XYZ file of C-alpha atoms in Angstrom:
477
model
C -12.360 8.496 58.669
C -12.742 5.724 56.084
C -9.792 4.074 54.380
C -10.863 5.528 51.020
C -10.420 9.040 52.428
C -6.810 8.208 53.290
C -6.038 6.910 49.786
C -3.402 8.825 47.883
C -3.272 8.316 44.097
C 0.016 6.941 42.816
C 1.847 8.895 40.143
C 3.775 5.858 38.990
C 2.742 2.248 38.583
C 5.211 -0.584 38.121
C 5.211 -1.808 34.554
C 3.419 -5.025 33.789
C 5.095 -6.704 30.786
C 2.891 -7.007 27.715
C 2.849 -10.328 25.849
C 0.738 -9.756 22.720
C -0.841 -12.837 21.175
C -0.259 -13.741 17.555
C -3.085 -12.707 15.246
C -3.902 -13.064 11.566
C -5.781 -10.592 9.448
C -5.535 -7.835 6.874
C -3.982 -5.261 9.214
C -1.426 -7.731 10.552
C -0.509 -8.656 6.969
C -0.178 -4.989 6.062
C 2.130 -4.452 9.035
C 4.290 -7.436 7.981
C 4.682 -6.062 4.461
C 5.455 -2.534 5.660
C 7.932 -3.837 8.218
C 9.754 -5.892 5.579
C 9.768 -2.935 3.161
C 11.070 -0.383 5.659
C 13.669 -2.667 7.208
C 14.795 -3.677 3.722
C 15.199 -0.032 2.692
C 17.088 0.778 5.886
C 19.529 -2.136 5.767
C 20.079 -2.322 1.983
C 20.216 1.343 0.903
C 23.857 2.006 1.986
C 24.999 -0.821 -0.285
C 23.402 0.540 -3.457
C 26.133 1.775 -5.792
C 26.032 4.891 -7.974
C 28.876 5.957 -10.274
C 30.153 9.389 -9.233
C 33.485 9.402 -11.011
C 37.003 8.631 -9.777
C 37.184 11.156 -6.932
C 33.971 10.413 -4.997
C 32.442 7.448 -3.227
C 30.178 5.364 -5.472
C 27.421 5.235 -2.862
C 23.883 6.106 -3.922
C 22.826 7.606 -0.568
C 25.584 9.213 1.464
C 25.745 11.893 4.153
C 29.315 13.119 3.713
C 29.901 15.070 6.921
C 33.621 15.492 6.271
C 32.943 17.462 3.076
C 29.540 18.708 4.243
C 27.575 17.252 1.362
C 24.597 14.958 0.923
C 24.265 12.549 -2.014
C 20.984 10.968 -3.043
C 21.364 9.034 -6.285
C 21.742 11.714 -8.999
C 21.190 14.626 -6.588
C 24.076 16.266 -4.723
C 23.294 18.805 -1.994
C 26.035 21.230 -0.953
C 26.149 23.213 2.324
C 24.847 26.407 0.696
C 21.845 24.406 -0.545
C 20.674 23.362 2.906
C 17.278 24.813 2.060
C 16.610 21.546 0.192
C 17.093 19.578 3.414
C 15.058 22.109 5.386
C 12.282 21.868 2.796
C 12.233 18.074 3.014
C 12.023 18.228 6.818
C 9.137 20.691 6.596
C 7.400 18.385 4.101
C 7.884 15.465 6.485
C 6.308 17.455 9.319
C 3.352 18.604 7.221
C 2.939 15.044 5.906
C 2.732 13.791 9.472
C 0.097 16.440 10.232
C -1.825 15.400 7.118
C -1.876 11.673 7.876
C -2.719 12.276 11.534
C -5.566 14.601 10.609
C -6.976 12.062 8.150
C -6.234 8.713 9.812
C -5.122 9.376 13.380
C -1.863 7.844 14.592
C -1.302 5.830 11.438
C 2.399 6.753 11.540
C 2.734 5.351 15.060
C 0.937 2.130 14.220
C 2.667 1.249 10.962
C 5.827 3.239 10.203
C 7.408 4.577 13.408
C 10.860 2.997 13.965
C 9.894 2.152 17.542
C 6.870 0.197 16.268
C 8.787 -1.504 13.455
C 11.682 -2.714 15.605
C 9.360 -3.696 18.462
C 7.373 -5.822 16.006
C 10.617 -7.452 14.890
C 11.694 -8.128 18.475
C 8.287 -9.601 19.349
C 8.572 -11.843 16.287
C 11.922 -13.146 17.588
C 10.497 -13.528 21.084
C 7.564 -15.540 19.785
C 9.864 -17.715 17.675
C 12.078 -18.549 20.673
C 9.534 -18.750 23.521
C 6.202 -19.482 21.867
C 2.960 -17.543 21.724
C 1.362 -15.475 24.493
C 0.481 -18.245 26.963
C 3.879 -19.917 26.656
C 5.656 -16.603 27.191
C 3.526 -15.834 30.216
C 4.317 -19.217 31.760
C 8.018 -18.758 31.107
C 7.934 -15.244 32.611
C 6.258 -16.456 35.808
C 8.295 -19.590 36.364
C 11.460 -19.433 38.517
C 14.867 -19.178 36.926
C 16.128 -22.505 35.669
C 17.881 -24.070 32.699
C 14.926 -23.666 30.324
C 14.353 -20.029 31.206
C 18.064 -19.167 31.006
C 18.403 -20.971 27.661
C 15.397 -19.309 26.060
C 16.031 -15.842 27.477
C 19.723 -16.074 26.555
C 18.888 -17.095 22.975
C 16.333 -14.311 22.662
C 18.658 -11.651 24.045
C 21.480 -12.794 21.778
C 19.253 -12.468 18.711
C 18.073 -9.076 19.930
C 21.673 -7.927 20.298
C 22.501 -9.114 16.780
C 19.553 -7.156 15.405
C 20.678 -4.100 17.394
C 24.218 -4.529 16.067
C 22.924 -4.709 12.490
C 20.819 -1.611 13.152
C 23.713 0.430 14.508
C 26.030 -0.854 11.789
C 23.597 0.074 9.034
C 23.284 3.596 10.438
C 27.015 4.395 10.296
C 27.191 3.076 6.722
C 25.127 6.083 5.629
C 27.968 8.439 6.598
C 30.896 6.936 4.713
C 31.580 4.424 1.971
C 29.905 1.243 3.256
C 32.314 -1.441 1.888
C 35.350 0.523 3.050
C 33.897 1.103 6.513
C 32.881 -2.543 6.868
C 36.440 -3.625 6.084
C 37.823 -1.130 8.590
C 35.344 -2.256 11.250
C 36.227 -5.917 10.823
C 39.981 -5.219 10.864
C 39.597 -2.783 13.823
C 40.929 0.140 11.794
C 37.744 2.230 11.894
C 37.520 5.517 13.777
C 36.472 5.179 17.459
C 33.420 7.335 16.696
C 32.121 4.565 14.410
C 32.481 1.937 17.129
C 30.928 4.242 19.709
C 27.956 5.035 17.479
C 27.342 1.358 16.730
C 27.571 0.484 20.434
C 25.147 3.268 21.391
C 22.572 2.356 18.724
C 22.903 -1.353 19.520
C 22.156 -0.648 23.181
C 19.220 1.681 22.495
C 17.676 -0.699 19.953
C 18.095 -3.616 22.379
C 16.514 -1.700 25.273
C 13.780 0.189 23.405
C 12.622 -2.741 21.262
C 13.136 -5.482 23.833
C 12.309 -4.033 27.236
C 10.826 -0.519 27.140
C 8.511 -1.053 24.154
C 5.168 0.598 24.906
C 6.760 2.788 27.592
C 8.699 4.660 24.905
C 5.400 5.512 23.202
C 3.569 6.433 26.408
C 6.252 8.243 28.397
C 9.057 9.102 25.995
C 7.334 10.225 22.802
C 5.716 13.689 22.679
C 3.543 12.916 19.659
C 0.601 11.326 21.579
C 0.237 14.606 23.439
C 0.468 16.736 20.298
C -1.724 14.698 17.986
C -4.982 16.008 19.489
C -4.314 19.353 17.829
C -4.227 17.598 14.436
C -7.432 15.602 14.898
C -11.103 16.527 14.849
C -14.461 14.749 14.756
C -13.905 13.676 11.137
C -10.551 11.994 11.775
C -10.745 8.269 11.131
C -9.362 6.271 14.047
C -9.968 2.929 15.786
C -13.104 2.762 17.923
C -15.279 0.189 19.654
C -18.932 0.267 18.640
C -20.214 -0.030 22.181
C -23.853 0.557 21.151
C -23.595 -2.689 19.255
C -21.358 -4.626 21.659
C -22.925 -3.799 25.031
C -23.910 -5.336 27.344
C -21.010 -7.757 27.054
C -21.262 -11.432 27.732
C -21.822 -14.798 26.149
C -25.304 -15.853 25.183
C -26.528 -18.380 27.733
C -29.197 -20.948 27.313
C -32.651 -19.622 28.139
C -31.683 -15.937 27.816
C -33.491 -13.575 25.471
C -31.997 -13.049 22.047
C -31.118 -9.421 22.830
C -29.894 -9.983 26.383
C -26.310 -9.317 25.331
C -24.559 -7.314 22.663
C -22.189 -8.720 20.075
C -19.156 -8.481 22.388
C -18.694 -11.811 24.191
C -15.934 -10.376 26.423
C -13.364 -12.834 25.098
C -10.486 -10.338 25.660
C -9.043 -11.132 22.210
C -8.651 -7.427 21.432
C -6.724 -6.898 24.672
C -4.534 -9.976 24.268
C -3.237 -8.951 20.825
C -2.634 -5.267 21.675
C 1.089 -4.424 21.759
C 0.299 -1.535 24.128
C -1.670 -3.727 26.553
C -4.790 -1.540 26.529
C -8.492 -2.286 26.167
C -9.882 -0.382 23.200
C -13.371 -0.905 24.596
C -12.562 1.700 27.255
C -12.551 4.371 24.548
C -9.851 6.508 22.948
C -6.599 6.426 24.928
C -3.243 8.134 24.735
C -1.485 4.761 24.512
C -3.405 3.538 21.443
C -1.211 3.574 18.336
C -4.074 2.552 15.997
C -2.174 -0.463 14.640
C -5.411 -2.323 13.793
C -4.488 -5.647 15.424
C -7.527 -5.468 17.705
C -9.684 -5.186 14.579
C -8.188 -8.401 13.168
C -8.706 -10.239 16.462
C -12.290 -9.057 16.892
C -13.227 -9.787 13.272
C -11.910 -13.324 13.687
C -14.133 -13.816 16.748
C -17.157 -12.290 15.014
C -16.684 -14.682 12.082
C -16.621 -17.659 14.437
C -19.766 -16.703 16.336
C -21.656 -15.641 13.220
C -21.861 -11.910 14.001
C -21.165 -8.985 11.643
C -17.582 -7.776 11.453
C -16.283 -4.330 12.462
C -17.417 -4.361 16.081
C -14.031 -2.721 16.448
C -12.996 -0.748 13.382
C -11.796 2.470 11.870
C -14.425 5.192 12.176
C -14.855 8.900 12.929
C -16.842 10.528 15.722
C -19.316 11.867 13.180
C -19.941 8.289 12.041
C -20.715 7.238 15.600
C -23.688 9.595 15.737
C -24.933 8.411 12.345
C -24.538 4.713 13.132
C -26.273 5.052 16.504
C -29.239 6.491 14.618
C -29.162 3.580 12.164
C -27.745 5.585 9.270
C -24.768 4.526 7.142
C -21.415 6.236 7.821
C -20.113 8.978 5.584
C -17.904 8.077 2.646
C -14.234 7.729 3.545
C -13.422 10.373 0.939
C -15.585 12.904 2.771
C -13.570 12.238 5.886
C -10.226 12.431 4.139
C -10.918 15.438 1.902
C -12.048 18.279 4.148
C -10.722 21.835 4.675
C -8.031 20.864 7.179
C -6.531 18.084 5.068
C -6.848 20.118 1.868
C -4.806 22.925 3.465
C -2.142 20.453 4.602
C -2.058 18.811 1.175
C -1.769 22.168 -0.581
C 1.102 23.264 1.665
C 2.866 19.926 1.278
C 2.500 19.890 -2.508
C 3.474 23.560 -2.827
C 6.723 23.066 -0.927
C 7.495 19.898 -2.882
C 6.854 21.629 -6.202
C 9.031 24.554 -5.166
C 11.894 22.216 -4.264
C 11.585 20.405 -7.593
C 11.640 23.661 -9.535
C 14.677 24.855 -7.564
C 16.386 21.506 -8.141
C 15.913 21.592 -11.912
C 16.776 25.276 -12.276
C 19.987 25.220 -10.261
C 23.342 25.315 -12.041
C 26.355 23.206 -11.167
C 28.509 26.276 -10.471
C 28.223 28.644 -7.541
C 30.106 31.522 -5.981
C 30.112 33.709 -2.890
C 32.090 36.912 -2.268
C 33.670 37.935 1.035
C 35.277 41.431 1.091
C 38.435 41.769 3.181
C 37.658 44.635 5.582
C 41.036 45.113 7.249
C 41.873 47.463 5.630
C 38.777 48.373 3.590
C 40.986 49.687 0.793
C 44.646 50.322 -0.034
C 46.047 53.390 -1.881
C 48.753 52.291 -4.274
C 51.865 54.358 -5.171
C 50.223 55.630 -8.367
C 47.131 56.801 -6.498
C 44.920 53.892 -7.512
C 42.526 52.395 -4.966
C 42.578 48.621 -4.439
C 40.056 46.384 -2.641
C 40.649 42.747 -1.700
C 38.075 39.959 -1.795
C 37.937 36.232 -1.249
C 35.723 34.475 -3.802
C 34.523 30.959 -3.030
C 34.075 29.085 -6.321
C 32.164 25.805 -6.296
C 32.401 23.289 -9.105
C 29.481 20.884 -8.593
C 30.494 18.722 -11.525
C 32.440 15.476 -11.781
C 34.967 17.101 -14.147
C 37.583 19.761 -13.467
C 36.672 23.074 -15.134
C 38.127 26.523 -15.728
C 36.216 29.429 -14.224
C 36.447 32.850 -15.895
C 35.960 35.790 -13.501
C 35.162 39.295 -14.775
C 33.813 42.659 -13.569
C 30.558 43.736 -15.190
C 29.752 47.155 -16.667
C 32.500 49.152 -14.977
C 35.544 49.709 -17.191
C 37.233 51.893 -14.548
C 37.682 48.853 -12.254
C 40.134 46.120 -13.202
C 40.308 42.606 -11.767
C 43.409 40.547 -10.984
C 43.712 37.222 -9.168
C 46.425 36.196 -6.759
C 48.709 33.450 -8.088
C 46.872 33.269 -11.420
C 47.865 34.663 -14.786
C 44.849 36.287 -16.401
C 41.294 35.695 -15.216
C 41.006 31.910 -15.560
C 41.237 29.637 -12.515
C 40.847 25.844 -12.471
C 38.545 24.207 -9.924
C 38.723 20.453 -9.439
C 35.790 18.047 -9.795
C 33.220 18.358 -6.988
C 35.453 20.822 -5.209
C 35.397 24.388 -4.023
C 38.229 26.893 -4.216
C 38.775 30.115 -2.296
C 40.480 32.552 -4.657
C 41.958 35.899 -3.558
C 40.830 38.639 -5.976
C 41.890 42.296 -6.249
C 39.730 45.066 -7.723
C 41.596 48.247 -8.604
C 40.192 51.664 -9.600
C 42.551 54.134 -11.255
C 43.138 57.491 -9.577
C 40.602 60.121 -10.501
C 37.923 57.680 -11.613
C 34.453 57.884 -10.016
C 34.921 54.494 -8.304
C 38.161 55.655 -6.676
C 36.681 58.941 -5.505
C 33.298 57.698 -4.270
C 32.842 56.242 -0.789
C 31.204 53.074 -2.152
C 30.410 51.769 -5.603
C 28.184 48.729 -6.314
C 30.098 46.034 -8.212
C 28.888 42.873 -9.911
C 31.286 39.993 -10.586
C 30.467 37.417 -13.238
C 31.714 33.832 -13.207
C 31.410 31.615 -16.270
C 32.809 28.236 -17.252
C 35.236 28.120 -20.128
C 33.579 26.533 -23.149
C 30.085 26.482 -21.563
C 27.121 28.824 -21.540
C 26.266 28.687 -17.825
C 27.302 31.719 -15.808
C 26.407 33.280 -12.478
C 27.081 36.565 -10.738
C 27.623 37.931 -7.268
C 27.255 41.463 -6.003
C 29.501 43.367 -3.618
C 30.717 46.910 -2.892
C 33.935 48.668 -3.910
C 35.248 51.040 -1.247
C 36.856 54.250 -2.475
C 38.544 57.179 -0.753
C 35.322 59.182 -0.457
C 37.091 62.357 -1.578
C 35.332 63.746 -4.607
């Protein structure tokens, strides 16, 4: 029996560290700009101020878990309006489907937090240790003063970036200046310190050490994206009909002895995933475009046409092999699949906008007290008890006027309140105990159940809302 027949395939291979080489080009420039934009938004947003009156934090973007509210500049989302958050999450999912269907893993290559922070960590690594060859030499050399100094400096900078990342995250959940002061003076809640420590560690490990392994082994999206893509999806491909056979042109060889690819490995050396795009589409490819920049630079130097590696669709491959020009990018982008995604995305967004502009800044909910369902008073009247939750989504305290609609036989009284006016503080909610009473002999008192509508209006304003409930009678007609 031969040795090959005894070979057992390995399910796990030890990781070989990837040291991507520095590259210049349009895609690398685009990634720099997007990285700066997204990191700037992430780190700066908690410090943007927005006047919300004397009783609320003046933070433009705030997830207030204690009071179960979300603030985004002039928009305030209360717990009963969670459908806004759900709608935004659905839009984000459909948007991801749309971009993947049109341009492949463009999210992974340009906007995914793992990609952004890995790019930042590689930038620090290159600044401390040098470019690819210098980093490789340092990695292979034995431990000594130089290696300890450079690795220690790099890891320290990585930790500081991780600390800033974790710190910025917790600032979204409480007033940033106040929390920063409490953190520095060690008066912050232990949860804040624990969250910062956890995010610092994960950022340090994911961006510094795990890198491409997070994308290959930890992220489910590479395995899902195939369902979003088809033959018209634009993604990065190697034009092997133009590049093969690989090799440098040698003296005395025929002009067409080799393709345009000179097998310089530039595309491999710049890839942050450590793959060879010339082997075809791969699960690990995040379509970041750096291989395109590297290959175009080589093609310029050897006097060959650009785009040996480039963005293209499978349908373009067939056309280009036959010598025909590729289809217009708009024909790839606008096709039934992407039009459906765009329509769904826009429809949900429009619905959320309409709901946002039509909503009032008052709200109510009614909870009947069922134990007992009703009480018979000494004069024979029937009384039901309810808890009404009144929400004042305004920066000023206001008086709410509560009435019963279209049923003169039922009277309304409120516990601890004279009359039917109750004051609710600014950006607060109040649970008010309410009693509905039907006089003896009236239809509401005699019937088993009677539909009731309660109206709530604001004193001195035109806005009003209503809630519907049921009045329970004796059932003895």
